[in-house]
C-alpha positions as MATLAB code, in Angstrom:
seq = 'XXXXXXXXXXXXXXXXXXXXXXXXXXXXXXXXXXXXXXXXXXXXXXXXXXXXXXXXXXXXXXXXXXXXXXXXXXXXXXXXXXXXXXXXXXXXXXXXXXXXXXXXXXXXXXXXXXXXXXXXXXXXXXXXXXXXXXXXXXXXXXXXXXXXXXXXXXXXXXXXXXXXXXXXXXXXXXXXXXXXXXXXXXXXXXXXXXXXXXXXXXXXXXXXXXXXXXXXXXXXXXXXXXXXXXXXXXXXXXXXXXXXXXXXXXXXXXXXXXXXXXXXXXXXXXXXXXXXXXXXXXXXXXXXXXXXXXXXXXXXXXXXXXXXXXXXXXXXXXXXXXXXXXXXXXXXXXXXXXXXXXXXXXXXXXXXXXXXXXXXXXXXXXXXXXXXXXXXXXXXXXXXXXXXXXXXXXXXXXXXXXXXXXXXXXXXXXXXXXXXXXXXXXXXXXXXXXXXXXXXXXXXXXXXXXXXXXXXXXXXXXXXXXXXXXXXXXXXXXXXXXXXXXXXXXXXXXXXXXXXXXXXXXXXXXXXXXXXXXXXXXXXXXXXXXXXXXXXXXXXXXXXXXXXXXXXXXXXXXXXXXXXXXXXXXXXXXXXXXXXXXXXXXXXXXXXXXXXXXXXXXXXXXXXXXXXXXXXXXXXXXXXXXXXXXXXXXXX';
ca = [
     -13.743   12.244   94.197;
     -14.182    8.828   92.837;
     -17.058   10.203   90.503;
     -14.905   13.396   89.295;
     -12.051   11.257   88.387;
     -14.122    8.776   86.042;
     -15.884   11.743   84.616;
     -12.597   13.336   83.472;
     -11.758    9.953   81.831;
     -15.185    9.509   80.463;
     -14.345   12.772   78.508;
     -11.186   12.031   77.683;
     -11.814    8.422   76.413;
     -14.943   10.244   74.387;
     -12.348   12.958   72.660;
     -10.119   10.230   71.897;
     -12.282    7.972   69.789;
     -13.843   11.024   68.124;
     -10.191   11.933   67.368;
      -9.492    8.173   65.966;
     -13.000    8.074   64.606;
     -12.418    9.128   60.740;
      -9.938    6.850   58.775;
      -6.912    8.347   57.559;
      -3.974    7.260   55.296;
      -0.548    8.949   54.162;
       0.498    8.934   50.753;
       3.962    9.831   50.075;
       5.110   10.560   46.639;
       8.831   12.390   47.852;
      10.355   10.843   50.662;
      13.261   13.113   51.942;
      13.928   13.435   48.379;
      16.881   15.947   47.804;
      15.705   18.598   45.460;
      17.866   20.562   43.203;
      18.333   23.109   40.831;
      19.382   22.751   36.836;
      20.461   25.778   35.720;
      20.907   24.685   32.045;
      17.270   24.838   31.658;
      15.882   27.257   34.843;
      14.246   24.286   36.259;
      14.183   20.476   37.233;
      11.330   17.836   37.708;
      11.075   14.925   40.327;
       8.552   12.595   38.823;
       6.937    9.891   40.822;
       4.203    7.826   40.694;
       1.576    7.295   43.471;
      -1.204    5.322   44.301;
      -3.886    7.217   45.372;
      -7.690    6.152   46.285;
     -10.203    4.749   43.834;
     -13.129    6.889   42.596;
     -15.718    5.481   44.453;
     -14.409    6.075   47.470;
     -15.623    9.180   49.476;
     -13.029   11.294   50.844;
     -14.017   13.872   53.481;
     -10.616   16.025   53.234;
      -7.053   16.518   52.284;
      -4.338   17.662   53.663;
      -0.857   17.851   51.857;
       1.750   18.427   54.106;
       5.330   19.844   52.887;
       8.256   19.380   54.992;
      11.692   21.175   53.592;
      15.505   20.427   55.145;
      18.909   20.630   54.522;
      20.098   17.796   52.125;
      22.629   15.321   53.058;
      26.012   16.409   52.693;
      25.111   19.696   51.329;
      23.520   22.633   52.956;
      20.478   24.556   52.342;
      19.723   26.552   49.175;
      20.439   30.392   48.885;
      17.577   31.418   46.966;
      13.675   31.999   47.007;
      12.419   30.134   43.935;
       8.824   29.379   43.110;
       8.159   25.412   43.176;
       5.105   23.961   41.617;
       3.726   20.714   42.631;
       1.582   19.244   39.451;
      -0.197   15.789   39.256;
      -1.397   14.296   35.474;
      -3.306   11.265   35.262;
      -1.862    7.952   33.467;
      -2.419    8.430   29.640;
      -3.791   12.225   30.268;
      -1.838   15.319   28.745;
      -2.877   17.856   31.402;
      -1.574   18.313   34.344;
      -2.749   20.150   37.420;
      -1.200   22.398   39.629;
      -2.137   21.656   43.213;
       0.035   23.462   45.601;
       3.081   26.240   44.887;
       5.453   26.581   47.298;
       8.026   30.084   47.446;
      10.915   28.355   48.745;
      12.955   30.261   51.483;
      16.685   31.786   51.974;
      18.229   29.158   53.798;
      21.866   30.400   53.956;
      21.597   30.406   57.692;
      19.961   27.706   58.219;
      22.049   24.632   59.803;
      22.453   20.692   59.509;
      19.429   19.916   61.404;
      17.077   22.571   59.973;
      13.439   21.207   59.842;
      10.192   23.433   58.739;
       7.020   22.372   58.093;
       3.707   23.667   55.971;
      -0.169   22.506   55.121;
      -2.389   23.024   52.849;
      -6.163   22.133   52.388;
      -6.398   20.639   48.582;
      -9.817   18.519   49.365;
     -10.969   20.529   46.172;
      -9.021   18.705   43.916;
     -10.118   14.866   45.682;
     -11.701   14.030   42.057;
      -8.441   13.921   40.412;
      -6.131   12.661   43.227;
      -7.153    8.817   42.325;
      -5.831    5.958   41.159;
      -2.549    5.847   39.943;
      -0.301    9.233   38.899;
       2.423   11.004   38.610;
       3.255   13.458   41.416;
       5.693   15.740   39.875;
       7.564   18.184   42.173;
       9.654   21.358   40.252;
      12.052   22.988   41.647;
      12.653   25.868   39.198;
      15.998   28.612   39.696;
      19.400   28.338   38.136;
      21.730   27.950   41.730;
      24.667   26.045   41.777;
      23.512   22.239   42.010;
      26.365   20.611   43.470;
      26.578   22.141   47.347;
      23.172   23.074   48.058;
      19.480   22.144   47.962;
      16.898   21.022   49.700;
      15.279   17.568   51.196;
      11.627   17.754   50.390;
       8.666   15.267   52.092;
       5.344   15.532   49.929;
       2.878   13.981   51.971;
      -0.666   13.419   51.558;
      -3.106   12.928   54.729;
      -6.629   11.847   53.104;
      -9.283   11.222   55.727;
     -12.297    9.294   54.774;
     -15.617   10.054   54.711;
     -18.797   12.196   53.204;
     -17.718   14.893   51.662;
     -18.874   18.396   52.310;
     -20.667   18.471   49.277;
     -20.834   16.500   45.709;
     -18.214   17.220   43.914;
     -19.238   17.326   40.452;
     -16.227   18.907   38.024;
     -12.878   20.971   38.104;
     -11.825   23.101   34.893;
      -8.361   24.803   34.481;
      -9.374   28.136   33.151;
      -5.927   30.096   33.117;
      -2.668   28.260   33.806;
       0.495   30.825   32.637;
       3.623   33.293   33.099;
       1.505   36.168   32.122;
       3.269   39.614   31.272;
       2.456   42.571   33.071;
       2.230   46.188   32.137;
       3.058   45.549   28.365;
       0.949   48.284   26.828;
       1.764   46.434   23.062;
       0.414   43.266   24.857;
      -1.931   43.720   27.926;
      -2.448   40.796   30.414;
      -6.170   41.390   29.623;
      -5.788   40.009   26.085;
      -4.629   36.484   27.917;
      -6.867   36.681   30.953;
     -10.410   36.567   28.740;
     -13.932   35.265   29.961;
     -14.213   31.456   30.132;
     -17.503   30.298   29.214;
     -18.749   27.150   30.906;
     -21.900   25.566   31.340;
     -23.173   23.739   34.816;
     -23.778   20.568   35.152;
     -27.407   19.541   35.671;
     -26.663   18.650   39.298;
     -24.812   22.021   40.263;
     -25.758   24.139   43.200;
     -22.729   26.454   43.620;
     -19.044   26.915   41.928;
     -16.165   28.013   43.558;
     -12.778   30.168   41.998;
      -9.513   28.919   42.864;
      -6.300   30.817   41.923;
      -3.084   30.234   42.357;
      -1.542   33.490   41.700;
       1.625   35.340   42.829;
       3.857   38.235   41.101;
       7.714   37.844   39.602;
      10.044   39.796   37.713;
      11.084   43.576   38.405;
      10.681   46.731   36.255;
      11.235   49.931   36.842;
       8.406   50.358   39.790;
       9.185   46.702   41.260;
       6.572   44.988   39.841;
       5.478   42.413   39.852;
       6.948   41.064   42.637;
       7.076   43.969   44.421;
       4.244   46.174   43.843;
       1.134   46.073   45.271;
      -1.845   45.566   42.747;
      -5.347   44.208   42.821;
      -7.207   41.823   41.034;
     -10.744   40.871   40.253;
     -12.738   37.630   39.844;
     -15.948   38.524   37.792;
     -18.878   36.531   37.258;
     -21.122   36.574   34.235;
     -19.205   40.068   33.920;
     -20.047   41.390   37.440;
     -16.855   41.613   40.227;
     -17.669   39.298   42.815;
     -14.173   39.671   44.181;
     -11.168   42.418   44.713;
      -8.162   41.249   46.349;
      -4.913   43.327   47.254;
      -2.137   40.838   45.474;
       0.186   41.416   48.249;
       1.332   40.084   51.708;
       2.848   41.519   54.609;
       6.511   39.365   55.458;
       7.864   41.023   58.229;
       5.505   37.904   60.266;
       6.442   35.341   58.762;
       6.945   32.295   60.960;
       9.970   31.341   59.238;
      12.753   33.773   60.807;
      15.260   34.745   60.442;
      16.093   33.860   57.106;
      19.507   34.979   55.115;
      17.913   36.968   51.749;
      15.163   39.781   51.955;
      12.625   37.538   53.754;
      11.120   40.408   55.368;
      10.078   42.632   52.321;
       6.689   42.637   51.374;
       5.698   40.720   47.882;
       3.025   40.260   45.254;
       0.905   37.636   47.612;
       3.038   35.563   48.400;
       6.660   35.309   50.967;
      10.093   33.267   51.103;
       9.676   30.229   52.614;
       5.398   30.239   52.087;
       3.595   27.298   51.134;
       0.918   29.319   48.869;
      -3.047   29.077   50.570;
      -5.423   29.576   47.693;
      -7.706   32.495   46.995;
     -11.149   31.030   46.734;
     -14.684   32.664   45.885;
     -17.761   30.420   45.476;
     -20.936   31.766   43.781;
     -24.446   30.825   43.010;
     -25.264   28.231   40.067;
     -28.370   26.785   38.404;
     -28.949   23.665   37.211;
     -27.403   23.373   33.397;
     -26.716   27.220   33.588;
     -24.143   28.898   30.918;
     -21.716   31.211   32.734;
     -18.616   33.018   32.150;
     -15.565   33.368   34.556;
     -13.457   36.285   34.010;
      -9.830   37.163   35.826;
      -8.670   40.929   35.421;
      -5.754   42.528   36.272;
      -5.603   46.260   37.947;
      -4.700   48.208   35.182;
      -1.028   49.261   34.826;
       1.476   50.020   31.824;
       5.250   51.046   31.715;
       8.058   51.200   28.938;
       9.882   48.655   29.960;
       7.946   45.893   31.350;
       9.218   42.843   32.407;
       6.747   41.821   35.090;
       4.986   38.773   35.306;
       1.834   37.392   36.772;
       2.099   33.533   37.436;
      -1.617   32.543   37.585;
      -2.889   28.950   37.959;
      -7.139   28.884   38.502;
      -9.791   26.760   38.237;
     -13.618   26.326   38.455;
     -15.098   23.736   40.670;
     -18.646   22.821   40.817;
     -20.304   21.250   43.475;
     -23.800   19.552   44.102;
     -26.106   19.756   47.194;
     -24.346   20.475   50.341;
     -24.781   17.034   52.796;
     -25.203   18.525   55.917;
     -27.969   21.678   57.060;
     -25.793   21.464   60.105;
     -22.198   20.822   60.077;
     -19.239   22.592   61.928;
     -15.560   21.577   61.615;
     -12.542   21.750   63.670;
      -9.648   22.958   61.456;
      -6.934   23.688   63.783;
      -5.667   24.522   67.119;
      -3.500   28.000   66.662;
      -2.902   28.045   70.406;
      -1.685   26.075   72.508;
       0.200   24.063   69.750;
       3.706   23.063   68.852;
       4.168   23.257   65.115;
       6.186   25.790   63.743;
       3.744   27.540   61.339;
       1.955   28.740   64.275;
       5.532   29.345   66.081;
       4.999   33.628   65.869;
       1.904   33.244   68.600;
       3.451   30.528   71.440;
       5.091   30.417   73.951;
       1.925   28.537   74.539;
      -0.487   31.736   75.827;
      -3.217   31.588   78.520;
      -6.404   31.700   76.177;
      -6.672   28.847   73.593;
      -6.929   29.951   70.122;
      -9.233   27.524   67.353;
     -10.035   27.889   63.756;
     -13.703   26.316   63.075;
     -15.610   26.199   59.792;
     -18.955   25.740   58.523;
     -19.619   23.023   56.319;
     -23.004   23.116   56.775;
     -25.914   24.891   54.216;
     -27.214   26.745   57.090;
     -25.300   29.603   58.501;
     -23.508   28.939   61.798;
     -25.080   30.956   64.417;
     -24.530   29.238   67.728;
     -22.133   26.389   69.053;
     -21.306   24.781   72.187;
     -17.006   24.303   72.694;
     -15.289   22.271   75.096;
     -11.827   22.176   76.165;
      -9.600   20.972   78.352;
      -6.363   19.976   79.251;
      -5.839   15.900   80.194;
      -6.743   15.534   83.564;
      -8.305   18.545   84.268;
     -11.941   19.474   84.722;
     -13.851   20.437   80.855;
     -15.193   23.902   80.360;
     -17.552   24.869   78.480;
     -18.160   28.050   75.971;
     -21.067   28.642   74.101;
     -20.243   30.359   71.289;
     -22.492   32.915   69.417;
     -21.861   34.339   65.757;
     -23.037   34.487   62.374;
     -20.610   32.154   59.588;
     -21.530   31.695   56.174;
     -21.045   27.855   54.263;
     -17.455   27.619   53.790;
     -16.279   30.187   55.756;
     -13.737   29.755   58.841;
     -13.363   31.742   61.733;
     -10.528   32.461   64.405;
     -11.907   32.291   67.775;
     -10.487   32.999   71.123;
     -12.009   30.611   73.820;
     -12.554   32.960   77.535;
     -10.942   30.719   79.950;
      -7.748   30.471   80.513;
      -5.828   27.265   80.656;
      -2.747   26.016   82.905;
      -1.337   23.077   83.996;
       2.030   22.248   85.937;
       2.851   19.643   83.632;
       5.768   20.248   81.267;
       3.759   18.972   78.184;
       0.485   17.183   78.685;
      -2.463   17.012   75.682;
      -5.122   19.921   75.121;
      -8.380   18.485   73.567;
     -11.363   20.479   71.941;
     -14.730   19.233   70.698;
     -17.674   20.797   68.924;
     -21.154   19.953   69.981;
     -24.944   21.036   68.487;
     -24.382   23.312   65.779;
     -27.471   25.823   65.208;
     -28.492   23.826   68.918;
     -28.778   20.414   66.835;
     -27.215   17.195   65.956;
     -23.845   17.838   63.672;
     -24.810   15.891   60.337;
     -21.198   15.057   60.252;
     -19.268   14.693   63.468;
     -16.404   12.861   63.360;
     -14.011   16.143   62.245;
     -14.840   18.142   65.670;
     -12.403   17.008   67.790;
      -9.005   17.926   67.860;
      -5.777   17.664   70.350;
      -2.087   19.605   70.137;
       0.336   19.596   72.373;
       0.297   21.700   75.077;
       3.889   23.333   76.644;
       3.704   24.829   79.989;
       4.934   28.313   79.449;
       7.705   29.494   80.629;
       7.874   30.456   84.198;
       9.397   34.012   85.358;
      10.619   35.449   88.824;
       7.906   38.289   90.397;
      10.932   41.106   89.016;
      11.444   40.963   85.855;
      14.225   43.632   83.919;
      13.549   44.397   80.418;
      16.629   45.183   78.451;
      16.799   46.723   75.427;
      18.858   48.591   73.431;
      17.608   50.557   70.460;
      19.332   50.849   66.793;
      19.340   54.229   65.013;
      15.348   54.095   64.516;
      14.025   53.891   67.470;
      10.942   55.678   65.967;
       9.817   52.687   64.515;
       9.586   50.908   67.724;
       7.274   50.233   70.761;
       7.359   47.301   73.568;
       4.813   46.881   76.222;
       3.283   44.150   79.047;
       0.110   43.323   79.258;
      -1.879   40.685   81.399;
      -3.886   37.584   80.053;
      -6.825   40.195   79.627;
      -5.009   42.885   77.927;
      -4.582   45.206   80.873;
      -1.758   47.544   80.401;
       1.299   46.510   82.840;
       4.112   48.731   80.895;
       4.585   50.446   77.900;
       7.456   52.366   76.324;
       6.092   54.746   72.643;
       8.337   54.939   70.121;
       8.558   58.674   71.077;
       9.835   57.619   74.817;
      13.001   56.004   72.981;
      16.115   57.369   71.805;
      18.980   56.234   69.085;
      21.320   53.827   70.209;
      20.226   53.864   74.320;
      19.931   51.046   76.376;
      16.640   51.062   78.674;
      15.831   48.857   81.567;
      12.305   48.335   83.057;
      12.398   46.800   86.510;
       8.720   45.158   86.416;
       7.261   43.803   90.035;
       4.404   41.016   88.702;
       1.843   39.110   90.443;
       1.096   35.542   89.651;
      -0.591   35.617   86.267;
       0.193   35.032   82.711;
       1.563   37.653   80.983;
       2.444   39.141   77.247;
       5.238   40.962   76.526;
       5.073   42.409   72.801;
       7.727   44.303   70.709;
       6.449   46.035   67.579;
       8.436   47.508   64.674;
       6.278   49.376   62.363;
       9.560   49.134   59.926;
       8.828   45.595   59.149;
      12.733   44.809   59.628;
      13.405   44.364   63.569;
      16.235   45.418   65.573;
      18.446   44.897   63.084;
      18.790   43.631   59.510;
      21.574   42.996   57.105;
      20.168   45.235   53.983;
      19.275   48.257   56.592;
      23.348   48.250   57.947;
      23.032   51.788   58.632;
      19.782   51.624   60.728;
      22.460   49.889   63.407;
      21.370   47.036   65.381;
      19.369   46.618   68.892;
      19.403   43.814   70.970;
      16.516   42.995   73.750;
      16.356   40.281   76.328;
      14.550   39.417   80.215;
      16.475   39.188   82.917;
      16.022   38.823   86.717;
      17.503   40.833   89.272;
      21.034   39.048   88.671;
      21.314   40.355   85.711;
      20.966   36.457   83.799;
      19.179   36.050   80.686;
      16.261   34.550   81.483;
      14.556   34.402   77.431;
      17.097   36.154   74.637;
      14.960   37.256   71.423;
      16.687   37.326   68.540;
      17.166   40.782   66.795;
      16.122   40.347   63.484;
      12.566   39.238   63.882;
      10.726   41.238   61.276;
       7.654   43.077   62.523;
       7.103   41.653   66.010;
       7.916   39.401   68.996;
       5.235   38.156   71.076;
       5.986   36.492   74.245;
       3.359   34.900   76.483;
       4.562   33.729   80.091;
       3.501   33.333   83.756;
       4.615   34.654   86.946;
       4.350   31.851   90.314;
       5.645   33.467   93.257;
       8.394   31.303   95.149;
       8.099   28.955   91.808;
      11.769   27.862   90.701;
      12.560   29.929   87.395;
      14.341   28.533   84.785;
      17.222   30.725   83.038;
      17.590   30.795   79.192;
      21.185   29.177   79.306;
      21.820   28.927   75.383;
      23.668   31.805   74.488;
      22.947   35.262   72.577;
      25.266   35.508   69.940;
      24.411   38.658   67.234;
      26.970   39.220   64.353;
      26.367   43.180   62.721;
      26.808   43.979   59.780;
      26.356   40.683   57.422;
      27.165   43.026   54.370;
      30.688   45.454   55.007;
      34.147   46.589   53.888;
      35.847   45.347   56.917;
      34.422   45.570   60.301;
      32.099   42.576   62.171;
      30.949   42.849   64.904;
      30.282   39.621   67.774;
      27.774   40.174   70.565;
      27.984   37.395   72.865;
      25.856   37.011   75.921;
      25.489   33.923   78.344;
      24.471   32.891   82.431;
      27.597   30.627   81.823;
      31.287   30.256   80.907;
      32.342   27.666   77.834;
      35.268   27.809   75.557;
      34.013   29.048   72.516;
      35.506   29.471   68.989;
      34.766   32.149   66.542;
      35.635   30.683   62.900;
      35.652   32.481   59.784;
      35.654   30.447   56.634;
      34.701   31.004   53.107;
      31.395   30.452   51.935;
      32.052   28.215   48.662;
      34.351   25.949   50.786;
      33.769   25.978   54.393;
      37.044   23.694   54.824;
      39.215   26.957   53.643;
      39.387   28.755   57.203;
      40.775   32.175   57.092;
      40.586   33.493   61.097;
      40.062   31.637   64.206;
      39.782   33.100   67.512;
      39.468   31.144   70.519;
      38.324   32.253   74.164;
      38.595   29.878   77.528;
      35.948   30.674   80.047;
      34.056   33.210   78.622;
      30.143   34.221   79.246;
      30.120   38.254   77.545;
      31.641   40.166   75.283;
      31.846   42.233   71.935;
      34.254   41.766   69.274;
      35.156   43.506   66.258;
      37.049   41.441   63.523;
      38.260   43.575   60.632;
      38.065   41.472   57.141;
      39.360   44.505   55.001;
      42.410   42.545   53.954;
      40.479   39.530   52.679;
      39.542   38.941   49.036;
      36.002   40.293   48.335;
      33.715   37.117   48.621;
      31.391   35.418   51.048;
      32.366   34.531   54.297;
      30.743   32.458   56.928;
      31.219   33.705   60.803;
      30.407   30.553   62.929;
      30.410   30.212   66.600;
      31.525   27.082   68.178;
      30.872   26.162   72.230;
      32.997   22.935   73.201;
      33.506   21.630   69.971;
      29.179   22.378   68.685;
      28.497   24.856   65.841;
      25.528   27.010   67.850;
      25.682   29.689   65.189;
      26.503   30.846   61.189;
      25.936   33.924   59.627;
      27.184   34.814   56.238;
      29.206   37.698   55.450;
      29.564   39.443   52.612;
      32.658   42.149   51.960;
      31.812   44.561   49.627;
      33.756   47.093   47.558;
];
């Protein structure tokens, strides 16, 4: 026993100081800085300066990581504007564009809203030195004096060999480029680029920032779905749909039209980069080439805002070199929100960095304390690539929170040429834990067609599942469910993209779906306007004490009317709660306030026909706490 135990801390001690192994630092060029909009000129610029790493320093990888609240003494902003975040050099008169950001609709969000995003911008580690101006702009034209946003730009470099030599970055394209002006087509801005390697160069890699704005007659371009190529001494070496799916977004619910579909890009979405390497030759001459699907109308107003660039890169370092890049699941960050409740199988994303193709790998992972396993992976990735793997054990522990560690080992079956980025560690959250019955309610809107909701068990077997042809309009079904000890998925699917309910569709109704045990109390609400899916992992332990989800469900239908609101309110227990109705521009102007002692479920209907047509706010306070705020807007 003796032996086990030192073995489990010989392994832990060993993830640890792979995990403290590589030298980090955090530059932050906007701290908390509150970020708004000028409307006299569309857009406004928060320049600081920064001291970043000298050039002869090797820099393995960087992360910038964008964190977005509500301001001080204002509240969130309304709109989704594009945001650029640029760097120049002291004395230089370009600038680069290193990250976009589409900034969400945060009308619902409240005091304490906190999100958080990453990207990977190692590419652009040759400029990011020395001294320079950071310069985030925040475009848009909202009012500047009650809302914004409080923005963190923060910049985790880790030290260390790169990848590969990093030779030269050009800016090909950098514009606002119309789109579908036969007088002026996009193709007679977006021409070849001829460049010529460097002497050292091995390979070149495309990166475009590129997402679609403006609206004509057939929505484009931010809402029409084109494709674009990346061509390479003339031939197309890449075709990409320009458009993205929103409905998943792990930023939900949001106030606007978060869950439409866009030109590449969604609100509240730091932007990931396109990228496509290719082949070079020492000194060769080449030409890079951008072209747009074509596409004409009469009154165009569309337009394509494209940032890309040209790297080039030297001999790779490393024949053999595999990467942890992140644990999906378990994890607590919010980006990868849509896919925990932590689930039973652990979810990594690994990539080669290494010239030779990855083709075999040995994982192991854990949870602190407990005994490693072991997988030995088997695949085929190409340099550069990344890959989403699902490791075949599942994981538990009793512990509320404890640490999950994963390390990579022998790459191709050899020594890693670079191993201090294998090992990671997240935080691991004990899902939640659910009585042997289980009754799942739900109550479909008017399009219950677009709907489906089933259980499965950690290995996909089917447990229950309802087709959108078993459901009716505006019914309310419950599934009595008698489970084993296991983990569990429950998934809810709407092929509509717009959940149970959502404030544009008002005459698709509104659902409502919850768990409960045999009581009849909540144990986990789900909020009805979740886009395209919920996905809820849990575990059944037979004479285990279950926890009940004691906040309360509070659903306010329609946000856009003539009159009529209505309040669904659900809870396990009674509080005095408040219903207040204020306007939106000044939230100290109160207009209705209803007040209920001892109350746990209910719905209301407030009629607002005699009010002047504005925006409202609908909050819900329990014992004296603002727990929810939805805007309302009375229409004509």
């Amino acid at each position: 026993m003796i032996q086990r135990s030192l073995y489990l801390l010989a392994g832990f001690i060993l993830v640890q100081q792979n995990l403290h192994a590589q030298a980090t630092e955090n530059i932050i060029s906007h701290n908390q800085e509150t970020i708004v909009t000028d409307p006299s000129k569309g857009e406004n610029s928060y320049k600081n300066w920064a001291v970043f790493p000298p050039k002869n320093k090797e820099i393995r990888q960087i992360i910038l990581n964008l964190t977005f609240e509500c301001p001080d003494n204002m509240r969130c902003a309304d709109w989704d504007y594009v945001d650029h975040l640029k760097v120049r050099q002291k004395n230089d008169t370009v600038d680069y564009e290193i990250a976009r950001m589409l900034t969400p609709y945060g009308g619902r969000f409240h005091e304490n809203w906190r999100f958080d995003w990453k990207v990977d911008i190692t590419d652009f580690s040759p400029i990011l030195r020395d001294s320079l101006e950071v310069d985030y702009i925040h475009t848009g034209y909202e009012d500047n004096k009650t809302r914004g946003w409080k923005v963190t730009v923060d910049f985790e470099i880790t030290y260390g060999k790169p990848v590969a030599e990093q030779l030269a970055i050009h800016k090909v394209y950098d514009g606002n480029y119309s789109y579908g002006d036969k007088s002026d087509p996009i193709e007679n801005h977006l021409v070849p680029v001829a460049l010529k390697a460097s002497t050292q160069s091995t390979f070149g890699k495309v990166k475009i920032h590129q997402t679609g704005h403006g609206m004509d007659a057939n929505g484009c371009g931010e809402f029409c779905d084109k494709y674009r190529d990346i061509l390479y001494n003339g031939k197309v070496i890449d075709r990409k749909q320009l458009w993205m799916e929103c409905g998943d977004n792990p930023l939900y619910p949001q106030a606007g039209t978060w869950i439409f579909d866009r030109a590449n890009w969604c609100p509240g979405y730091l932007l990931q980069p396109d990228e496509v390497s290719f082949d070079l030759n020492s000194g060769q001459e080449f030409t890079i080439d951008l072209n747009m699907e074509p596409y004409e109308t009469e009154k165009p107003s569309a337009k394509e805002l494209i940032v890309a660039y040209v790297l080039e890169y030297g001999k790779i370092n490393s024949e053999n070199d595999v990467a942890l890049v992140d644990i999906i699941s378990p994890s607590n960050e919010k980006i990868h929100s849509r896919k925990n409740e932590t689930g039973a199988f652990p979810i990594i994303r690994i990539k080669n960095n290494g010239q030779n193709n990855l083709k075999s790998l040995v994982i192991k992972y854990f949870l602190e304390g407990q005994k490693p396993k072991e997988f030995k992976w088997k695949g085929d990735i190409p340099f550069g690539e990344t890959a989403l793997l699902t490791l075949p054990e599942e994981i538990f522990s009793d512990k509320e929170s404890t640490r999950f560690f994963v390390e990579l080992k022998r790459p191709n079956g050899k020594k890693d040429g670079y191993g201090l980025d294998n090992s990671k560690s997240s935080v691991y959250t004990k899902p939640n834990i659910l009585p042997e019955s289980v009754i799942i309610y739900f109550k479909t809107n008017k399009k219950p067609g677009q709907n489906e909701y089933s259980v499965t068990d950690s290995y996909g077997k089917p447990i229950l599942k309802r087709d959108s042809v078993d459901l009716k309009p505006n019914t309310i079904y419950s599934d009595t469910l008698r489970l084993r000890k296991g983990n569990y998925t429950f998934k809810l699917h709407d092929k509509g993209g717009d959940g149970l309910e959502f404030w544009f569709k008002a005459k698709d109704g509104n659902g409502s779906v919850k768990l409960l045990d045999t009581l009849g109390q909540a144990i986990k609400h789900f909020n009805s306007d979740f886009g395209s899916h919920i996905m809820y992992n849990f575990r059944v332990e037979p004479g285990v004490t279950y926890h009940l989800d004691n906040e309360p469900s509070i659903n306010m239908f329609p946000a856009r009317t003539e009159g009529p609101v209505t309040l669904d309110y659900f809870a396990n227990d009674e509080k005095n709660v408040e219903v207040i109705i204020t306007q939106q521009e000044d939230e100290t102007k109160i207009v209705e306030t209803h007040t209920y002692l001892n109350f746990k479920k209910g719905i209301f209907t407030y009629d607002l026909s005699y009010l002047p047509k504005m925006r409202y706010y609908l909050k819900v306070v329990i014992d004296g706490k603002e727990v929810f705020k939805n805007r309302i807007r009375l229409k004509e």
